[in-house]
CSV table of C-alpha atoms in Angstrom, one decimal:
chain,number,residue,atom,x,y,z
A,29,UNK,CA,-22.6,-9.5,6.2
A,30,UNK,CA,-21.7,-10.6,2.8
A,31,UNK,CA,-19.3,-8.8,0.4
A,32,UNK,CA,-20.6,-9.7,-3.0
A,33,UNK,CA,-22.3,-6.3,-3.4
A,34,UNK,CA,-19.0,-4.5,-2.8
A,35,UNK,CA,-18.8,-3.7,-6.5
A,36,UNK,CA,-20.0,-1.4,-9.1
A,37,UNK,CA,-23.5,-1.9,-10.7
A,38,UNK,CA,-22.1,-2.4,-14.2
A,39,UNK,CA,-20.3,-5.6,-13.0
A,40,UNK,CA,-23.6,-7.1,-12.1
A,41,UNK,CA,-25.4,-5.8,-15.2
A,42,UNK,CA,-22.6,-7.3,-17.4
A,43,UNK,CA,-22.9,-10.6,-15.6
A,44,UNK,CA,-26.5,-10.7,-16.2
A,45,UNK,CA,-26.0,-10.1,-19.9
A,46,UNK,CA,-23.4,-12.8,-20.1
A,47,UNK,CA,-25.5,-15.2,-18.3
A,48,UNK,CA,-28.7,-14.6,-20.2
A,49,UNK,CA,-26.9,-14.9,-23.5
A,50,UNK,CA,-25.3,-18.1,-22.5
A,51,UNK,CA,-21.8,-16.5,-23.1
A,52,UNK,CA,-19.5,-17.4,-20.2
A,53,UNK,CA,-16.0,-18.1,-21.7
A,54,UNK,CA,-12.9,-18.5,-19.7
A,55,UNK,CA,-11.2,-15.1,-19.4
A,56,UNK,CA,-7.9,-13.7,-18.2
A,57,UNK,CA,-7.6,-10.2,-16.7
A,58,UNK,CA,-4.4,-8.4,-15.6
A,59,UNK,CA,-4.1,-5.9,-12.7
A,60,UNK,CA,-1.3,-3.4,-13.4
A,61,UNK,CA,-0.3,0.2,-13.1
A,62,UNK,CA,0.4,2.1,-16.3
A,63,UNK,CA,2.5,4.8,-14.7
A,64,UNK,CA,3.7,5.3,-11.1
A,65,UNK,CA,2.5,8.6,-9.6
A,66,UNK,CA,5.5,9.2,-7.4
A,67,UNK,CA,9.0,7.8,-7.9
A,68,UNK,CA,9.8,4.7,-10.1
A,69,UNK,CA,8.6,1.8,-8.0
A,70,UNK,CA,5.6,0.3,-6.2
A,71,UNK,CA,5.5,-1.7,-2.9
A,72,UNK,CA,2.7,-4.2,-3.5
A,73,UNK,CA,0.2,-4.6,-0.8
A,74,UNK,CA,-3.5,-5.5,-0.3
A,75,UNK,CA,-3.3,-9.1,-1.7
A,76,UNK,CA,-4.5,-10.7,1.6
A,77,UNK,CA,-7.8,-8.6,1.4
A,78,UNK,CA,-8.3,-9.8,-2.2
A,79,UNK,CA,-7.7,-13.5,-1.4
A,80,UNK,CA,-10.0,-13.3,1.6
A,81,UNK,CA,-12.7,-11.6,-0.5
A,82,UNK,CA,-12.6,-14.3,-3.2
A,83,UNK,CA,-12.6,-17.1,-0.6
A,84,UNK,CA,-15.8,-15.7,1.0
A,85,UNK,CA,-17.5,-14.5,-2.1
A,86,UNK,CA,-21.2,-15.4,-1.7
A,87,UNK,CA,-24.5,-13.7,-2.4
A,88,UNK,CA,-26.6,-13.8,0.8
A,89,UNK,CA,-30.4,-13.8,0.9
A,90,UNK,CA,-30.5,-10.1,1.7
A,91,UNK,CA,-28.2,-9.4,-1.3
A,92,UNK,CA,-30.5,-11.3,-3.6
A,93,UNK,CA,-33.6,-9.5,-2.2
A,94,UNK,CA,-31.9,-6.1,-2.8
A,95,UNK,CA,-30.9,-6.9,-6.4
A,96,UNK,CA,-34.6,-8.1,-7.0
A,97,UNK,CA,-35.8,-4.6,-6.1
A,98,UNK,CA,-33.3,-3.1,-8.6
A,99,UNK,CA,-34.9,-5.1,-11.5
A,100,UNK,CA,-32.6,-8.0,-11.9
A,101,UNK,CA,-33.9,-11.2,-13.7
A,102,UNK,CA,-35.4,-13.8,-11.3
A,103,UNK,CA,-33.6,-16.6,-13.0
A,104,UNK,CA,-30.2,-14.8,-12.9
A,105,UNK,CA,-30.8,-14.2,-9.2
A,106,UNK,CA,-31.4,-17.9,-8.7
A,107,UNK,CA,-28.0,-18.6,-10.3
A,108,UNK,CA,-26.4,-16.1,-7.9
A,109,UNK,CA,-27.7,-18.0,-4.9
A,110,UNK,CA,-25.0,-20.7,-5.5
A,111,UNK,CA,-22.4,-18.4,-6.9
A,112,UNK,CA,-18.8,-19.3,-6.2
A,113,UNK,CA,-15.4,-18.3,-7.6
A,114,UNK,CA,-13.9,-21.3,-9.4
A,115,UNK,CA,-10.9,-19.8,-11.2
A,116,UNK,CA,-7.3,-19.3,-10.8
A,117,UNK,CA,-5.3,-16.3,-9.4
A,118,UNK,CA,-1.6,-15.6,-9.9
A,119,UNK,CA,0.0,-12.7,-7.9
A,120,UNK,CA,3.2,-11.0,-6.8
A,121,UNK,CA,3.6,-11.5,-3.1
A,122,UNK,CA,2.8,-8.7,-0.7
A,123,UNK,CA,6.0,-6.9,-0.1
A,124,UNK,CA,7.3,-7.2,-3.7
A,125,UNK,CA,8.6,-4.4,-5.6
A,126,UNK,CA,6.7,-3.8,-8.9
A,127,UNK,CA,7.1,-1.4,-11.8
A,128,UNK,CA,5.1,0.2,-14.6
A,129,UNK,CA,2.9,-2.0,-16.8
A,130,UNK,CA,3.8,-5.3,-15.0
A,131,UNK,CA,0.9,-7.7,-14.2
A,132,UNK,CA,0.8,-7.6,-10.4
A,133,UNK,CA,-2.3,-9.9,-10.3
A,134,UNK,CA,-3.6,-12.2,-13.1
A,135,UNK,CA,-7.1,-13.5,-12.6
A,136,UNK,CA,-8.3,-16.4,-14.9
A,137,UNK,CA,-12.0,-17.6,-14.6
A,138,UNK,CA,-15.2,-17.8,-16.3
A,139,UNK,CA,-15.8,-14.3,-17.4
A,140,UNK,CA,-18.9,-13.8,-15.1
A,141,UNK,CA,-16.6,-14.5,-12.1
A,142,UNK,CA,-13.6,-12.6,-13.3
A,143,UNK,CA,-15.7,-9.6,-14.0
A,144,UNK,CA,-17.4,-9.6,-10.5
A,145,UNK,CA,-14.0,-9.4,-8.7
A,146,UNK,CA,-12.7,-6.4,-10.6
A,147,UNK,CA,-14.0,-3.5,-8.4
A,148,UNK,CA,-13.1,-5.0,-5.0
A,149,UNK,CA,-9.7,-6.0,-6.2
A,150,UNK,CA,-9.0,-2.5,-7.5
A,151,UNK,CA,-10.2,-0.9,-4.4
A,152,UNK,CA,-7.9,-2.9,-2.1
A,153,UNK,CA,-4.8,-3.2,-4.3
A,154,UNK,CA,-4.8,0.4,-5.4
A,155,UNK,CA,-5.2,1.9,-1.9
A,156,UNK,CA,-2.8,-0.5,0.1
A,157,UNK,CA,-0.2,-0.4,-2.6
A,158,UNK,CA,-0.3,3.4,-2.7
A,159,UNK,CA,0.1,3.8,1.0
A,160,UNK,CA,2.8,1.1,1.4
A,161,UNK,CA,4.8,2.8,-1.4
A,162,UNK,CA,4.4,6.2,0.3
A,163,UNK,CA,5.6,4.7,3.6
A,164,UNK,CA,8.6,3.2,1.9
A,165,UNK,CA,9.5,6.6,0.4
A,166,UNK,CA,9.2,8.2,3.9
A,167,UNK,CA,11.3,5.6,5.5
A,168,UNK,CA,13.8,5.8,2.9
A,169,UNK,CA,13.9,9.6,3.3
A,170,UNK,CA,14.4,9.0,7.0
A,171,UNK,CA,17.6,7.1,6.6
A,172,UNK,CA,15.9,4.2,8.4
A,173,UNK,CA,15.4,6.3,11.6
A,174,UNK,CA,12.1,5.2,13.2
A,175,UNK,CA,8.9,6.5,11.7
A,176,UNK,CA,5.7,6.3,13.6
A,177,UNK,CA,2.3,6.4,11.6
A,178,UNK,CA,0.2,9.1,13.2
A,179,UNK,CA,-2.6,9.2,10.6
A,180,UNK,CA,-5.7,7.7,11.9
A,181,UNK,CA,-7.5,11.1,12.5
A,182,UNK,CA,-6.8,12.3,9.0
A,183,UNK,CA,-7.4,8.9,7.2
A,184,UNK,CA,-10.4,8.4,4.9
A,185,UNK,CA,-13.1,6.9,7.0
A,186,UNK,CA,-12.8,3.1,7.6
A,187,UNK,CA,-9.7,3.1,5.5
A,188,UNK,CA,-7.7,3.9,8.7
A,189,UNK,CA,-7.0,0.3,9.3
A,190,UNK,CA,-5.9,-0.5,5.8
A,191,UNK,CA,-3.7,2.5,5.8
A,192,UNK,CA,-2.0,1.6,9.0
A,193,UNK,CA,-1.4,-2.0,7.9
A,194,UNK,CA,0.1,-0.8,4.5
A,195,UNK,CA,2.2,1.8,6.3
A,196,UNK,CA,3.7,-0.8,8.5
A,197,UNK,CA,4.4,-3.1,5.6
A,198,UNK,CA,6.1,-0.1,4.0
A,199,UNK,CA,8.4,0.3,6.9
A,200,UNK,CA,6.9,2.3,9.6
A,201,UNK,CA,8.0,1.1,12.9
A,202,UNK,CA,4.8,1.6,14.9
A,203,UNK,CA,1.5,3.3,14.9
A,204,UNK,CA,-0.7,5.4,17.1
A,205,UNK,CA,-3.7,3.4,15.9
A,206,UNK,CA,-4.7,1.2,18.9
A,207,UNK,CA,-7.3,-0.9,16.8
A,208,UNK,CA,-4.6,-1.6,14.3
A,209,UNK,CA,-2.4,-2.7,17.1
A,210,UNK,CA,-5.1,-5.1,18.3
A,211,UNK,CA,-6.1,-6.4,14.9
A,212,UNK,CA,-2.8,-6.7,13.2
A,213,UNK,CA,-0.2,-6.9,16.0
A,214,UNK,CA,1.4,-3.7,14.9
A,215,UNK,CA,3.5,-2.1,17.8
A,216,UNK,CA,1.7,1.0,19.1
A,217,UNK,CA,3.2,4.2,20.3
A,218,UNK,CA,2.1,7.6,21.4
A,219,UNK,CA,3.1,10.7,23.4
A,220,UNK,CA,0.6,13.3,24.7
A,221,UNK,CA,-1.6,16.1,23.2
A,222,UNK,CA,-1.4,19.7,23.6
A,223,UNK,CA,-4.7,19.5,25.5
A,224,UNK,CA,-3.1,17.5,28.2
A,225,UNK,CA,-0.5,20.2,28.7
A,226,UNK,CA,-3.1,23.0,28.6
A,227,UNK,CA,-5.4,21.4,31.1
A,228,UNK,CA,-2.9,22.0,34.0
A,229,UNK,CA,-2.0,25.3,35.6
A,230,UNK,CA,1.5,25.1,34.3
A,231,UNK,CA,3.4,23.1,31.6
A,232,UNK,CA,5.7,21.6,34.2
A,233,UNK,CA,2.8,20.3,36.3
A,234,UNK,CA,1.6,18.5,33.2
A,235,UNK,CA,5.0,16.9,32.7
A,236,UNK,CA,5.4,15.9,36.4
A,237,UNK,CA,1.8,14.4,36.4
A,238,UNK,CA,2.6,12.3,33.2
A,239,UNK,CA,6.1,11.2,34.4
A,240,UNK,CA,4.7,10.1,37.7
A,241,UNK,CA,2.3,7.7,35.9
A,242,UNK,CA,4.9,6.8,33.2
A,243,UNK,CA,8.4,7.1,34.8
A,244,UNK,CA,10.1,5.1,32.1
A,245,UNK,CA,7.7,5.6,29.2
A,246,UNK,CA,7.3,9.3,28.9
A,247,UNK,CA,7.6,11.5,25.8
A,248,UNK,CA,6.9,15.2,26.5
A,249,UNK,CA,5.3,17.4,23.9
A,250,UNK,CA,7.3,20.6,24.4
A,251,UNK,CA,5.9,23.2,21.8
A,252,UNK,CA,2.5,23.9,23.5
A,253,UNK,CA,3.6,27.4,24.5
A,254,UNK,CA,7.3,28.0,23.7
A,255,UNK,CA,9.5,25.0,22.5
A,256,UNK,CA,12.6,26.2,24.4
A,257,UNK,CA,10.7,26.9,27.7
A,258,UNK,CA,9.1,23.4,27.2
A,259,UNK,CA,12.6,21.9,26.8
A,260,UNK,CA,13.7,23.6,30.0
A,261,UNK,CA,10.7,22.2,31.8
A,262,UNK,CA,11.3,18.8,30.3
A,263,UNK,CA,14.9,18.8,31.5
A,264,UNK,CA,13.9,19.6,35.1
A,265,UNK,CA,11.3,16.8,35.1
A,266,UNK,CA,13.9,14.4,33.4
A,267,UNK,CA,16.4,15.2,36.3
A,268,UNK,CA,13.7,14.6,38.8
A,269,UNK,CA,13.0,11.2,37.2
A,270,UNK,CA,16.6,10.2,37.3
A,271,UNK,CA,16.8,10.8,41.1
A,272,UNK,CA,13.9,8.4,41.4
A,273,UNK,CA,15.3,5.8,39.0
A,274,UNK,CA,13.2,6.8,36.1
A,275,UNK,CA,14.2,7.9,32.6
A,276,UNK,CA,12.7,10.3,30.1
A,277,UNK,CA,12.3,8.7,26.7
A,278,UNK,CA,12.0,11.6,24.4
A,279,UNK,CA,10.7,15.1,23.7
A,280,UNK,CA,8.5,15.9,20.8
A,281,UNK,CA,8.5,19.1,18.6
A,282,UNK,CA,5.3,19.5,16.6
A,283,UNK,CA,5.7,22.9,15.1
A,284,UNK,CA,8.0,25.7,14.2
A,285,UNK,CA,11.4,25.6,12.6
A,286,UNK,CA,12.2,22.0,13.3
A,287,UNK,CA,15.9,22.3,12.1
A,288,UNK,CA,16.7,25.3,14.4
A,289,UNK,CA,14.6,24.1,17.3
A,290,UNK,CA,16.0,20.5,17.2
A,291,UNK,CA,19.5,21.8,17.4
A,292,UNK,CA,18.8,24.1,20.3
A,293,UNK,CA,16.9,21.4,22.2
A,294,UNK,CA,19.6,18.8,21.4
A,295,UNK,CA,22.3,21.1,22.9
A,296,UNK,CA,20.2,21.8,26.0
A,297,UNK,CA,19.6,18.0,26.6
A,298,UNK,CA,23.2,17.2,26.1
A,299,UNK,CA,24.4,20.0,28.4
A,300,UNK,CA,22.1,18.7,31.0
A,301,UNK,CA,23.6,15.3,30.7
A,302,UNK,CA,20.5,13.9,29.1
A,303,UNK,CA,22.1,12.7,25.8
A,304,UNK,CA,20.0,9.6,26.0
A,305,UNK,CA,16.8,11.5,25.6
A,306,UNK,CA,15.5,11.3,22.0
A,307,UNK,CA,14.0,14.1,19.9
A,308,UNK,CA,10.9,13.3,17.9
A,309,UNK,CA,9.6,15.5,15.1
A,310,UNK,CA,6.1,15.7,13.8
A,311,UNK,CA,3.7,18.1,12.2
A,312,UNK,CA,2.8,17.8,8.5
A,313,UNK,CA,5.9,15.9,7.7
A,314,UNK,CA,6.5,14.1,4.4
A,315,UNK,CA,9.5,12.5,2.6
A,316,UNK,CA,10.7,15.9,1.2
A,317,UNK,CA,10.8,17.7,4.5
A,318,UNK,CA,12.4,14.8,6.3
A,319,UNK,CA,15.0,14.4,3.7
A,320,UNK,CA,15.7,18.1,3.8
A,321,UNK,CA,16.0,18.1,7.7
A,322,UNK,CA,18.5,15.2,7.7
A,323,UNK,CA,20.5,16.5,4.8
A,324,UNK,CA,21.0,19.7,7.1
A,325,UNK,CA,22.0,17.3,9.8
A,326,UNK,CA,19.0,18.1,12.0
A,327,UNK,CA,19.6,16.0,15.3
A,328,UNK,CA,16.1,14.3,15.0
A,329,UNK,CA,16.0,10.7,16.1
A,330,UNK,CA,12.5,9.7,15.1
A,331,UNK,CA,9.6,11.1,13.1
A,332,UNK,CA,5.8,11.0,13.4
A,333,UNK,CA,4.1,11.1,10.1
A,334,UNK,CA,0.3,11.3,9.8
A,335,UNK,CA,-1.8,13.2,7.2
A,336,UNK,CA,0.6,13.1,4.3
A,337,UNK,CA,1.3,9.4,4.7
A,338,UNK,CA,-2.2,8.0,5.1
A,339,UNK,CA,-3.6,10.2,2.4
A,340,UNK,CA,-0.5,9.8,0.1
A,341,UNK,CA,-0.2,13.4,-0.6
A,342,UNK,CA,0.5,14.9,-3.2
A,343,UNK,CA,-0.9,11.9,-5.2
A,344,UNK,CA,-3.8,10.5,-3.3
A,345,UNK,CA,-4.8,7.8,-5.7
A,346,UNK,CA,-3.1,5.0,-7.6
A,347,UNK,CA,-4.4,4.5,-11.1
A,348,UNK,CA,-4.1,0.7,-11.1
A,349,UNK,CA,-6.4,-1.0,-13.8
A,350,UNK,CA,-7.8,-4.4,-14.5
A,351,UNK,CA,-8.0,-5.3,-18.3
A,352,UNK,CA,-9.1,-8.3,-20.3
A,353,UNK,CA,-6.1,-9.9,-22.0
A,354,UNK,CA,-7.3,-13.3,-23.3
A,355,UNK,CA,-10.6,-15.2,-24.0
A,356,UNK,CA,-10.6,-19.0,-24.3
A,357,UNK,CA,-13.0,-20.5,-26.8
A,358,UNK,CA,-13.7,-23.8,-28.5
A,359,UNK,CA,-11.1,-22.6,-31.1
A,360,UNK,CA,-8.4,-22.0,-28.7
A,361,UNK,CA,-7.1,-19.0,-26.7
A,362,UNK,CA,-7.7,-15.6,-28.3
A,363,UNK,CA,-5.4,-12.8,-27.0
A,364,UNK,CA,-7.2,-9.5,-26.4
A,365,UNK,CA,-5.5,-6.0,-26.5
A,366,UNK,CA,-7.0,-2.7,-26.1
A,367,UNK,CA,-5.9,-0.5,-29.0
A,368,UNK,CA,-6.5,3.2,-28.8
A,369,UNK,CA,-5.4,6.4,-30.3
A,370,UNK,CA,-3.8,7.2,-27.0
A,371,UNK,CA,-0.8,4.9,-27.2
A,372,UNK,CA,-0.2,5.2,-23.4
A,373,UNK,CA,-3.5,3.4,-22.9
A,374,UNK,CA,-2.8,0.4,-25.1
A,375,UNK,CA,-2.6,-2.8,-23.1
A,376,UNK,CA,-0.5,-6.0,-23.5
A,377,UNK,CA,-2.2,-9.1,-24.9
A,378,UNK,CA,-2.3,-12.7,-23.7
A,379,UNK,CA,-1.5,-14.7,-20.5
A,380,UNK,CA,1.9,-13.4,-19.1
A,381,UNK,CA,4.6,-13.9,-16.6
A,382,UNK,CA,7.0,-11.4,-15.1
A,383,UNK,CA,10.7,-12.2,-14.7
A,384,UNK,CA,13.3,-10.2,-12.8
A,385,UNK,CA,17.0,-10.2,-13.7
A,386,UNK,CA,19.2,-9.8,-10.7
A,387,UNK,CA,22.9,-9.0,-11.0
A,388,UNK,CA,25.5,-8.7,-8.2
A,389,UNK,CA,22.7,-8.8,-5.7
A,390,UNK,CA,20.8,-5.8,-7.3
A,391,UNK,CA,17.7,-5.6,-9.6
A,392,UNK,CA,18.9,-5.1,-13.1
A,393,UNK,CA,15.7,-5.3,-15.2
A,394,UNK,CA,12.3,-6.9,-15.5
A,395,UNK,CA,10.9,-8.7,-18.6
A,396,UNK,CA,7.2,-9.2,-19.2
A,397,UNK,CA,6.8,-12.4,-21.2
A,398,UNK,CA,4.1,-14.7,-22.5
A,399,UNK,CA,3.2,-17.4,-20.0
A,400,UNK,CA,4.7,-20.2,-22.1
A,401,UNK,CA,8.1,-18.3,-22.6
A,402,UNK,CA,11.0,-19.3,-20.4
A,403,UNK,CA,13.3,-16.5,-19.3
A,404,UNK,CA,16.5,-16.7,-17.3
A,405,UNK,CA,15.6,-14.8,-14.1
A,406,UNK,CA,13.3,-14.9,-11.1
A,407,UNK,CA,9.6,-15.5,-11.7
A,408,UNK,CA,7.5,-12.9,-9.8
A,409,UNK,CA,4.0,-14.4,-10.1
A,410,UNK,CA,2.9,-17.4,-8.2
A,411,UNK,CA,-0.5,-19.2,-8.1
A,412,UNK,CA,-2.3,-18.1,-5.0
A,413,UNK,CA,-5.8,-19.5,-5.9
A,414,UNK,CA,-6.5,-22.6,-7.9
A,415,UNK,CA,-9.9,-23.7,-9.0
A,416,UNK,CA,-11.4,-21.4,-6.4
A,417,UNK,CA,-9.3,-22.9,-3.7
A,418,UNK,CA,-6.8,-20.7,-1.7
A,419,UNK,CA,-3.1,-22.0,-2.0
A,420,UNK,CA,-1.3,-19.1,-0.5
A,421,UNK,CA,-0.7,-19.3,3.2
A,422,UNK,CA,-1.3,-16.3,5.3
A,423,UNK,CA,1.8,-14.4,6.2
A,424,UNK,CA,2.6,-12.4,9.2
A,425,UNK,CA,2.9,-8.6,8.7
A,426,UNK,CA,6.5,-8.8,10.0
A,427,UNK,CA,7.5,-11.3,7.3
A,428,UNK,CA,5.8,-9.0,4.5
A,429,UNK,CA,7.6,-6.0,6.0
A,430,UNK,CA,11.0,-7.8,6.0
A,431,UNK,CA,10.4,-8.7,2.4
A,432,UNK,CA,9.9,-5.1,1.5
A,433,UNK,CA,13.1,-4.1,3.3
A,434,UNK,CA,15.0,-6.9,1.6
A,435,UNK,CA,13.7,-5.7,-1.8
A,436,UNK,CA,14.6,-2.2,-1.1
A,437,UNK,CA,18.1,-3.2,-0.4
A,438,UNK,CA,18.2,-4.8,-3.9
A,439,UNK,CA,16.7,-1.8,-5.6
A,440,UNK,CA,19.6,0.4,-6.9
A,441,UNK,CA,19.6,3.8,-5.1
A,442,UNK,CA,19.1,5.7,-8.3
A,443,UNK,CA,15.5,4.4,-8.5
A,444,UNK,CA,14.8,5.4,-4.9
A,445,UNK,CA,15.3,9.1,-5.6
A,446,UNK,CA,12.5,11.3,-4.3
A,447,UNK,CA,12.4,13.4,-7.5
A,448,UNK,CA,13.2,12.7,-11.0
A,449,UNK,CA,14.0,9.0,-10.5
A,450,UNK,CA,14.5,7.3,-13.9
A,451,UNK,CA,12.2,4.6,-15.1
A,452,UNK,CA,13.2,1.2,-14.1
A,453,UNK,CA,13.9,-0.9,-17.2
A,454,UNK,CA,10.8,-3.1,-18.0
A,455,UNK,CA,11.3,-5.0,-21.2
A,456,UNK,CA,8.9,-7.1,-23.4
A,457,UNK,CA,9.8,-10.5,-24.4
A,458,UNK,CA,10.3,-11.2,-28.1
A,459,UNK,CA,7.2,-13.3,-28.1
A,460,UNK,CA,5.1,-10.6,-26.5
A,461,UNK,CA,6.4,-7.9,-28.9
A,462,UNK,CA,5.6,-10.1,-31.8
A,463,UNK,CA,2.1,-10.9,-30.6
A,464,UNK,CA,1.3,-7.2,-29.8
A,465,UNK,CA,2.6,-6.2,-33.3
A,466,UNK,CA,0.5,-8.9,-35.0
A,467,UNK,CA,-2.7,-7.8,-33.3
A,468,UNK,CA,-2.1,-4.1,-34.1
A,469,UNK,CA,-1.3,-4.9,-37.7
A,470,UNK,CA,-4.5,-7.1,-38.1
A,471,UNK,CA,-6.6,-4.4,-36.6
A,472,UNK,CA,-5.2,-1.8,-39.0
A,473,UNK,CA,-6.0,-4.0,-42.0
A,474,UNK,CA,-9.5,-4.4,-40.9
A,475,UNK,CA,-9.9,-0.6,-40.6
A,476,UNK,CA,-8.5,0.3,-44.0
């Protein structure tokens, strides 16, 4: 099944208007985020989906037939039969750290082509970047203790695969999502459900049955009835496992006062000589709850995080946008800038580059410059598609995940704060400032 119709209707109506008028100039669009909903940084994710989409972008026969029924012009539909993307795309690598107003992706192509890719690009980049960023925050709060993504049952429909991929990129160690394990090679992990425990006459019978099947891979869910009683039963079965050469991996607490219960359970395990048995916590966890638990020295070894991770609560959407910044005509390149009474919604004109200044191994500041300006620093945008041909090589998720971890180590801790983190310094180059001021001044003169 083709993917060309994975777009908004107005992209197609604009395309037809461009085509019928014979107006199809080369255009440049920026994808960026004006303001970051939580914290001060973004973890870039989703680029692989965008590249694959552009590579496969075709209108199939059934697409053409459907558009014909919607009243599209027959000659325009003939043009779509051979449609291909022929432009260039520059992008930050997946796993990069990005900040407010920086171009994360730049698309330059005939405007008919550049316009079509907008909706799909926004869909993939906004969602994946949001979840990867949320995951990075959760992992940071966990002090790098293992975090397992448990969110498939609460994810938004088919987005469960993208959510798991992004969560792994952001730093989660594994997932309960078996399909993601198969598709992406992400390590899978799981324990047991309350229903398994409840299906037996007694809790200890449930634990013994599970341990018999998984003598070295068992994690017991101990809060089905009473967490302390559950811990006692887990200890009994763990000692039975020891006598037969097995070992209990962990116990999981999914409800109640996790601080108090984890302390009590840890003491019970240690007193029984089971100091090797880990404690896993789950149940509506997020970065703030995890941070609070660990600040109070809760003896929790790992966390299972589901709903709030894959839905990015309390900010379930990333407002990334895709804006026209330049048109190329026979008279040269014409920078474009959205000017509005709402200053926050003004855009930056022209083709651009993003440079990062690194000092003593840490990010110091970023500079957004015009494409022809040379700045002393690291250039963050690289060409991933040239004349419609993919240049970027597909990376493993582990390589992307490791890039996130390396970048997070270089991001000063002050910008990782869960609340009230300051804005990371993003400056405009002299050339970009002058161009923006000139366009604004010219617009004001025309309106006087």
